[in-house]
């Protein structure tokens, strides 16, 4: 959807329902199921219900034509047993993504059918790419989704976070699982600017593997053409100075953490909640990093849920940026 149409649609929604939305980014409130009052009785006032709204637009207003909305989202791999199955979570995720309509989404953990489900739910205005971490279409994906009206892929690729990065399914450094990166060089159709999008998921067990992975990402980025970079991912490390990975990527690699650079910021939570109560100011494992030439204007952790059902065990993180 073109930015001017999105802006007009969003502004209309904002004016229409700002005063009556029961909780932006929170639970969708169901209508009353009680009996109607007797004829002629005044009864209690009827609640006013409006559609849920984009959390980013509530925080920062409609996007300008030069703004690029980016999301990182660990989807939680699809499961069919127990609580929080993919069948239960998919409709909530569909609503969240439809509301937010990011221009660029770096996802993690999506299984092949799950990636196809997300693609179907996003609709014809989006495309995606990325191999599975076992090679081909096998295993979890670091799929990147993008708005085709806004962005065009010039080239893309994948590499594995191992001593043999071009070998699909390769594993090194004591990593508990195969880990990888999916990346692309994009052109922004609205401005003609080019930039790299890079998406990853670091190991959840081995700090040594995470450190080596961060060094490989840093080395790979250094070999790219000197253009802006947006790095999305689940880093399985706290987004602060206690994390060796964060220090490496925001120090030696020269990237900037948009959570700390954006002047407008939503409430802070632990980004991994495991379907439990949110933890204020908890560990932030999901980050969006950029080169210093990219300007972040607003960022948030999206807490959207429907009748208590979250779309994933992670909160998606969204940032609004502007390319140089």
Short mmCIF file of C-alpha atoms in Angstrom, two decimals:
data_model
loop_
_atom_site.label_atom_id
_atom_site.label_comp_id
_atom_site.label_asym_id
_atom_site.label_seq_id
_atom_site.Cartn_x
_atom_site.Cartn_y
_atom_site.Cartn_z
CA UNK A 1 0.00 0.00 0.00
CA UNK A 2 1.55 3.40 -0.95
CA UNK A 3 2.65 5.55 1.99
CA UNK A 4 0.24 8.40 1.25
CA UNK A 5 -2.67 5.97 1.28
CA UNK A 6 -1.43 4.36 4.49
CA UNK A 7 -1.05 7.78 6.06
CA UNK A 8 -4.55 8.89 5.12
CA UNK A 9 -6.07 5.62 6.28
CA UNK A 10 -4.14 5.70 9.52
CA UNK A 11 -4.95 9.33 10.29
CA UNK A 12 -8.63 8.61 9.75
CA UNK A 13 -8.49 5.70 12.15
CA UNK A 14 -6.60 7.77 14.68
CA UNK A 15 -9.18 10.55 14.69
CA UNK A 16 -12.10 8.13 14.68
CA UNK A 17 -11.17 5.77 17.47
CA UNK A 18 -8.50 7.36 19.65
CA UNK A 19 -11.00 8.09 22.40
CA UNK A 20 -12.73 4.72 22.32
CA UNK A 21 -10.05 2.06 21.86
CA UNK A 22 -10.12 -0.03 25.03
CA UNK A 23 -6.41 -0.71 25.12
CA UNK A 24 -3.89 -0.12 22.35
CA UNK A 25 -1.37 -2.94 22.27
CA UNK A 26 -3.31 -4.85 24.89
CA UNK A 27 -6.21 -7.26 24.92
CA UNK A 28 -9.05 -6.88 22.48
CA UNK A 29 -12.10 -6.30 24.67
CA UNK A 30 -15.13 -8.44 23.77
CA UNK A 31 -18.60 -6.93 23.66
CA UNK A 32 -20.95 -7.60 26.55
CA UNK A 33 -22.68 -10.98 26.51
CA UNK A 34 -25.22 -10.14 29.25
CA UNK A 35 -28.98 -9.85 28.66
CA UNK A 36 -30.32 -6.58 27.29
CA UNK A 37 -32.14 -4.26 29.75
CA UNK A 38 -35.94 -4.47 29.88
CA UNK A 39 -37.84 -2.36 27.38
CA UNK A 40 -38.00 1.24 28.56
CA UNK A 41 -35.26 0.79 31.16
CA UNK A 42 -32.29 3.10 30.89
CA UNK A 43 -29.76 0.42 31.84
CA UNK A 44 -26.02 1.01 32.00
CA UNK A 45 -24.37 3.00 29.23
CA UNK A 46 -23.33 0.88 26.27
CA UNK A 47 -19.57 0.50 25.84
CA UNK A 48 -18.07 1.99 22.71
CA UNK A 49 -15.86 -0.34 20.71
CA UNK A 50 -13.46 0.54 17.97
CA UNK A 51 -11.03 -1.48 15.91
CA UNK A 52 -7.56 -2.08 17.32
CA UNK A 53 -4.98 0.39 16.10
CA UNK A 54 -1.39 0.27 14.92
CA UNK A 55 0.79 0.55 18.00
CA UNK A 56 3.45 2.42 16.02
CA UNK A 57 0.96 5.00 14.78
CA UNK A 58 -0.38 5.52 18.29
CA UNK A 59 3.17 6.06 19.53
CA UNK A 60 4.55 8.18 16.70
CA UNK A 61 1.72 9.12 14.36
CA UNK A 62 1.32 8.20 10.69
CA UNK A 63 4.49 7.44 8.76
CA UNK A 64 5.93 10.09 6.49
CA UNK A 65 6.84 9.11 2.92
CA UNK A 66 10.52 8.93 3.86
CA UNK A 67 9.91 6.74 6.94
CA UNK A 68 10.64 3.03 6.82
CA UNK A 69 8.88 0.82 9.38
CA UNK A 70 10.96 -2.20 10.39
CA UNK A 71 10.05 -5.15 12.62
CA UNK A 72 12.00 -8.05 14.10
CA UNK A 73 9.79 -10.95 15.16
CA UNK A 74 10.65 -14.38 16.51
CA UNK A 75 7.54 -16.25 15.36
CA UNK A 76 8.02 -19.24 17.67
CA UNK A 77 8.14 -22.36 15.54
CA UNK A 78 4.76 -23.87 14.72
CA UNK A 79 3.53 -26.54 17.11
CA UNK A 80 0.26 -28.47 17.19
CA UNK A 81 0.30 -29.93 20.71
CA UNK A 82 -0.51 -28.35 24.07
CA UNK A 83 -1.22 -24.67 24.64
CA UNK A 84 -0.33 -21.81 22.30
CA UNK A 85 -0.40 -23.90 19.14
CA UNK A 86 0.19 -22.28 15.78
CA UNK A 87 -3.49 -22.70 14.98
CA UNK A 88 -4.31 -20.63 18.08
CA UNK A 89 -1.59 -18.05 17.50
CA UNK A 90 -1.86 -17.53 13.76
CA UNK A 91 -5.06 -15.41 13.80
CA UNK A 92 -3.52 -13.12 16.44
CA UNK A 93 -0.34 -12.77 14.41
CA UNK A 94 -2.38 -12.07 11.29
CA UNK A 95 -4.19 -9.23 13.05
CA UNK A 96 -0.98 -7.77 14.45
CA UNK A 97 0.80 -7.77 11.09
CA UNK A 98 -2.28 -6.40 9.31
CA UNK A 99 -2.50 -3.55 11.81
CA UNK A 100 1.19 -2.65 11.69
CA UNK A 101 1.99 -3.26 8.00
CA UNK A 102 5.76 -2.95 8.41
CA UNK A 103 7.77 -2.26 5.29
CA UNK A 104 10.40 -4.80 6.35
CA UNK A 105 10.08 -7.79 8.72
CA UNK A 106 12.99 -9.93 9.87
CA UNK A 107 11.55 -13.17 11.25
CA UNK A 108 13.08 -16.04 13.15
CA UNK A 109 12.08 -19.68 13.78
CA UNK A 110 9.49 -19.94 11.03
CA UNK A 111 9.04 -23.50 9.75
CA UNK A 112 8.32 -23.93 6.01
CA UNK A 113 4.53 -24.16 6.24
CA UNK A 114 4.48 -21.44 8.87
CA UNK A 115 6.42 -19.07 6.62
CA UNK A 116 3.91 -19.77 3.86
CA UNK A 117 1.06 -19.06 6.28
CA UNK A 118 2.56 -15.71 7.22
CA UNK A 119 3.05 -14.90 3.54
CA UNK A 120 -0.59 -15.72 2.83
CA UNK A 121 -1.77 -13.61 5.76
CA UNK A 122 0.33 -10.61 4.74
CA UNK A 123 -1.21 -10.79 1.28
CA UNK A 124 -0.14 -10.03 -2.27
CA UNK A 125 1.54 -6.76 -1.32
CA UNK A 126 4.40 -8.62 0.35
CA UNK A 127 7.11 -11.03 -0.78
CA UNK A 128 9.71 -12.98 1.17
CA UNK A 129 12.93 -14.93 0.74
CA UNK A 130 15.42 -16.98 2.74
CA UNK A 131 16.55 -20.60 3.01
CA UNK A 132 15.92 -22.97 5.89
CA UNK A 133 18.80 -23.43 8.29
CA UNK A 134 19.17 -27.11 7.30
CA UNK A 135 19.49 -26.03 3.66
CA UNK A 136 16.87 -25.66 0.95
CA UNK A 137 13.43 -25.26 2.49
CA UNK A 138 14.28 -27.44 5.48
CA UNK A 139 14.15 -26.39 9.11
CA UNK A 140 13.65 -23.00 10.67
CA UNK A 141 13.96 -19.94 8.44
CA UNK A 142 15.28 -16.43 8.98
CA UNK A 143 12.79 -15.29 6.35
CA UNK A 144 12.69 -11.61 5.45
CA UNK A 145 9.30 -10.24 4.37
CA UNK A 146 8.98 -6.90 2.61
CA UNK A 147 6.41 -4.55 1.13
CA UNK A 148 6.88 -4.85 -2.62
CA UNK A 149 5.33 -1.43 -3.31
CA UNK A 150 8.03 0.16 -1.18
CA UNK A 151 11.10 -2.07 -1.57
CA UNK A 152 12.81 -3.96 -4.39
CA UNK A 153 15.40 -6.71 -3.88
CA UNK A 154 18.57 -6.23 -5.90
CA UNK A 155 20.28 -9.34 -4.57
CA UNK A 156 20.04 -11.60 -1.55
CA UNK A 157 21.80 -14.48 0.12
CA UNK A 158 22.25 -16.68 3.14
CA UNK A 159 25.24 -17.82 5.17
CA UNK A 160 25.67 -20.07 8.15
CA UNK A 161 27.14 -19.02 11.48
CA UNK A 162 29.92 -21.57 11.47
CA UNK A 163 33.54 -22.03 10.46
CA UNK A 164 32.22 -22.95 6.99
CA UNK A 165 29.57 -20.26 6.40
CA UNK A 166 28.76 -21.29 2.83
CA UNK A 167 27.94 -24.87 3.83
CA UNK A 168 24.20 -25.26 4.52
CA UNK A 169 23.43 -26.81 7.88
CA UNK A 170 26.99 -26.37 9.16
CA UNK A 171 27.58 -25.89 12.86
CA UNK A 172 30.62 -24.85 14.92
CA UNK A 173 31.89 -23.34 18.18
CA UNK A 174 29.75 -25.47 20.49
CA UNK A 175 26.47 -24.14 19.13
CA UNK A 176 23.48 -26.18 20.28
CA UNK A 177 21.66 -25.62 16.98
CA UNK A 178 22.40 -24.69 13.39
CA UNK A 179 22.36 -20.89 13.10
CA UNK A 180 22.36 -18.68 10.04
CA UNK A 181 21.87 -15.25 8.47
CA UNK A 182 19.59 -14.18 5.61
CA UNK A 183 20.35 -10.84 3.96
CA UNK A 184 19.43 -8.66 0.99
CA UNK A 185 20.39 -5.49 -0.78
CA UNK A 186 17.24 -3.40 -1.24
CA UNK A 187 16.29 -0.30 -3.17
CA UNK A 188 13.73 1.98 -1.55
CA UNK A 189 11.33 2.68 -4.41
CA UNK A 190 10.18 5.97 -2.87
CA UNK A 191 13.64 7.51 -2.64
CA UNK A 192 15.98 5.40 -4.73
CA UNK A 193 18.19 4.83 -1.70
CA UNK A 194 19.86 1.44 -1.31
CA UNK A 195 20.50 -0.41 1.93
CA UNK A 196 21.27 -3.85 3.30
CA UNK A 197 18.83 -5.77 5.49
CA UNK A 198 20.41 -8.55 7.56
CA UNK A 199 18.46 -10.96 9.75
CA UNK A 200 19.71 -13.58 12.22
CA UNK A 201 19.03 -15.79 15.25
CA UNK A 202 21.96 -16.53 17.54
CA UNK A 203 22.38 -19.66 19.64
CA UNK A 204 20.38 -19.92 22.85
CA UNK A 205 22.93 -22.03 24.76
CA UNK A 206 26.56 -21.24 23.93
CA UNK A 207 28.01 -17.81 24.66
CA UNK A 208 31.11 -18.87 22.74
CA UNK A 209 28.98 -19.62 19.68
CA UNK A 210 27.20 -16.27 20.00
CA UNK A 211 30.51 -14.41 20.20
CA UNK A 212 31.95 -16.18 17.14
CA UNK A 213 28.68 -15.61 15.29
CA UNK A 214 28.77 -11.89 16.06
CA UNK A 215 32.36 -11.70 14.83
CA UNK A 216 31.41 -13.44 11.59
CA UNK A 217 28.48 -11.06 11.08
CA UNK A 218 30.80 -8.11 11.73
CA UNK A 219 33.36 -9.40 9.24
CA UNK A 220 30.70 -10.07 6.61
CA UNK A 221 29.17 -6.61 6.98
CA UNK A 222 32.61 -5.06 6.61
CA UNK A 223 32.86 -6.75 3.21
CA UNK A 224 29.56 -5.34 1.98
CA UNK A 225 29.35 -2.26 -0.20
CA UNK A 226 29.47 0.86 1.98
CA UNK A 227 25.74 1.39 2.33
CA UNK A 228 23.35 1.69 5.28
CA UNK A 229 22.64 -1.56 7.15
CA UNK A 230 19.60 -2.61 9.19
CA UNK A 231 20.32 -5.71 11.31
CA UNK A 232 17.35 -7.49 12.87
CA UNK A 233 17.42 -10.55 15.07
CA UNK A 234 16.90 -12.61 18.17
CA UNK A 235 20.36 -12.41 19.69
CA UNK A 236 19.60 -14.50 22.79
CA UNK A 237 21.65 -11.94 24.71
CA UNK A 238 20.67 -8.89 26.75
CA UNK A 239 20.73 -5.65 24.79
CA UNK A 240 23.11 -3.85 27.12
CA UNK A 241 26.72 -3.67 28.22
CA UNK A 242 26.55 -6.98 30.09
CA UNK A 243 26.38 -8.80 26.76
CA UNK A 244 29.58 -9.60 24.91
CA UNK A 245 27.62 -9.81 21.66
CA UNK A 246 26.01 -6.41 22.16
CA UNK A 247 29.35 -4.82 23.05
CA UNK A 248 30.95 -6.31 19.95
CA UNK A 249 28.24 -5.25 17.50
CA UNK A 250 27.74 -1.76 18.93
CA UNK A 251 31.45 -1.28 19.62
CA UNK A 252 33.91 -2.77 17.14
CA UNK A 253 31.27 -3.27 14.44
CA UNK A 254 30.15 0.35 14.82
CA UNK A 255 26.39 -0.34 14.78
CA UNK A 256 23.82 1.59 16.80
CA UNK A 257 21.06 0.08 18.92
CA UNK A 258 17.83 1.77 17.88
CA UNK A 259 16.29 1.06 21.29
CA UNK A 260 18.72 3.57 22.79
CA UNK A 261 18.95 6.04 19.89
CA UNK A 262 15.26 6.55 19.05
CA UNK A 263 13.92 9.69 20.81
CA UNK A 264 10.40 8.23 21.07
CA UNK A 265 10.22 4.89 22.85
CA UNK A 266 7.43 2.69 24.16
CA UNK A 267 7.51 0.87 27.52
CA UNK A 268 10.33 -1.60 28.07
CA UNK A 269 9.58 -5.27 28.70
CA UNK A 270 11.47 -8.54 28.58
CA UNK A 271 11.07 -9.47 24.92
CA UNK A 272 10.77 -13.19 25.74
CA UNK A 273 7.64 -13.70 27.86
CA UNK A 274 6.86 -17.40 27.25
CA UNK A 275 3.12 -16.58 27.33
CA UNK A 276 3.38 -15.41 30.93
CA UNK A 277 2.87 -11.99 32.51
CA UNK A 278 5.11 -9.35 30.94
CA UNK A 279 8.19 -8.35 32.94
CA UNK A 280 8.82 -4.57 33.01
CA UNK A 281 12.39 -3.59 32.13
CA UNK A 282 13.32 -7.25 31.65
CA UNK A 283 15.95 -8.75 29.38
CA UNK A 284 15.79 -7.42 25.84
CA UNK A 285 17.00 -10.21 23.53
CA UNK A 286 15.42 -8.99 20.29
CA UNK A 287 17.22 -6.02 18.73
CA UNK A 288 17.27 -3.82 15.66
CA UNK A 289 20.73 -2.38 15.01
CA UNK A 290 21.74 0.02 12.23
CA UNK A 291 24.76 1.78 10.87
CA UNK A 292 25.14 5.33 12.26
CA UNK A 293 23.83 6.93 9.06
CA UNK A 294 20.34 5.50 9.67
CA UNK A 295 18.12 7.68 11.87
CA UNK A 296 15.65 6.01 14.23
CA UNK A 297 12.71 8.19 15.26
CA UNK A 298 10.48 5.83 17.28
CA UNK A 299 10.64 2.30 18.66
CA UNK A 300 8.38 -0.02 20.64
CA UNK A 301 7.78 -3.57 21.82
CA UNK A 302 4.37 -4.62 20.56
CA UNK A 303 2.29 -6.27 23.31
CA UNK A 304 -0.76 -6.99 21.18
CA UNK A 305 -2.80 -10.01 22.26
CA UNK A 306 -6.37 -11.17 21.74
CA UNK A 307 -8.28 -12.37 24.82
CA UNK A 308 -4.94 -13.17 26.44
CA UNK A 309 -3.51 -15.04 23.46
CA UNK A 310 -0.13 -13.76 22.27
CA UNK A 311 1.01 -14.41 18.70
CA UNK A 312 4.38 -15.72 19.88
CA UNK A 313 6.48 -16.26 22.99
CA UNK A 314 8.46 -13.17 21.94
CA UNK A 315 7.30 -9.59 21.61
CA UNK A 316 7.95 -8.14 18.17
CA UNK A 317 10.12 -5.03 18.22
CA UNK A 318 9.29 -2.25 15.74
CA UNK A 319 11.29 0.80 14.78
CA UNK A 320 10.63 3.69 12.42
CA UNK A 321 13.80 4.75 10.61
CA UNK A 322 14.91 7.10 7.90
CA UNK A 323 17.64 6.24 5.42
CA UNK A 324 20.33 8.79 4.59
#
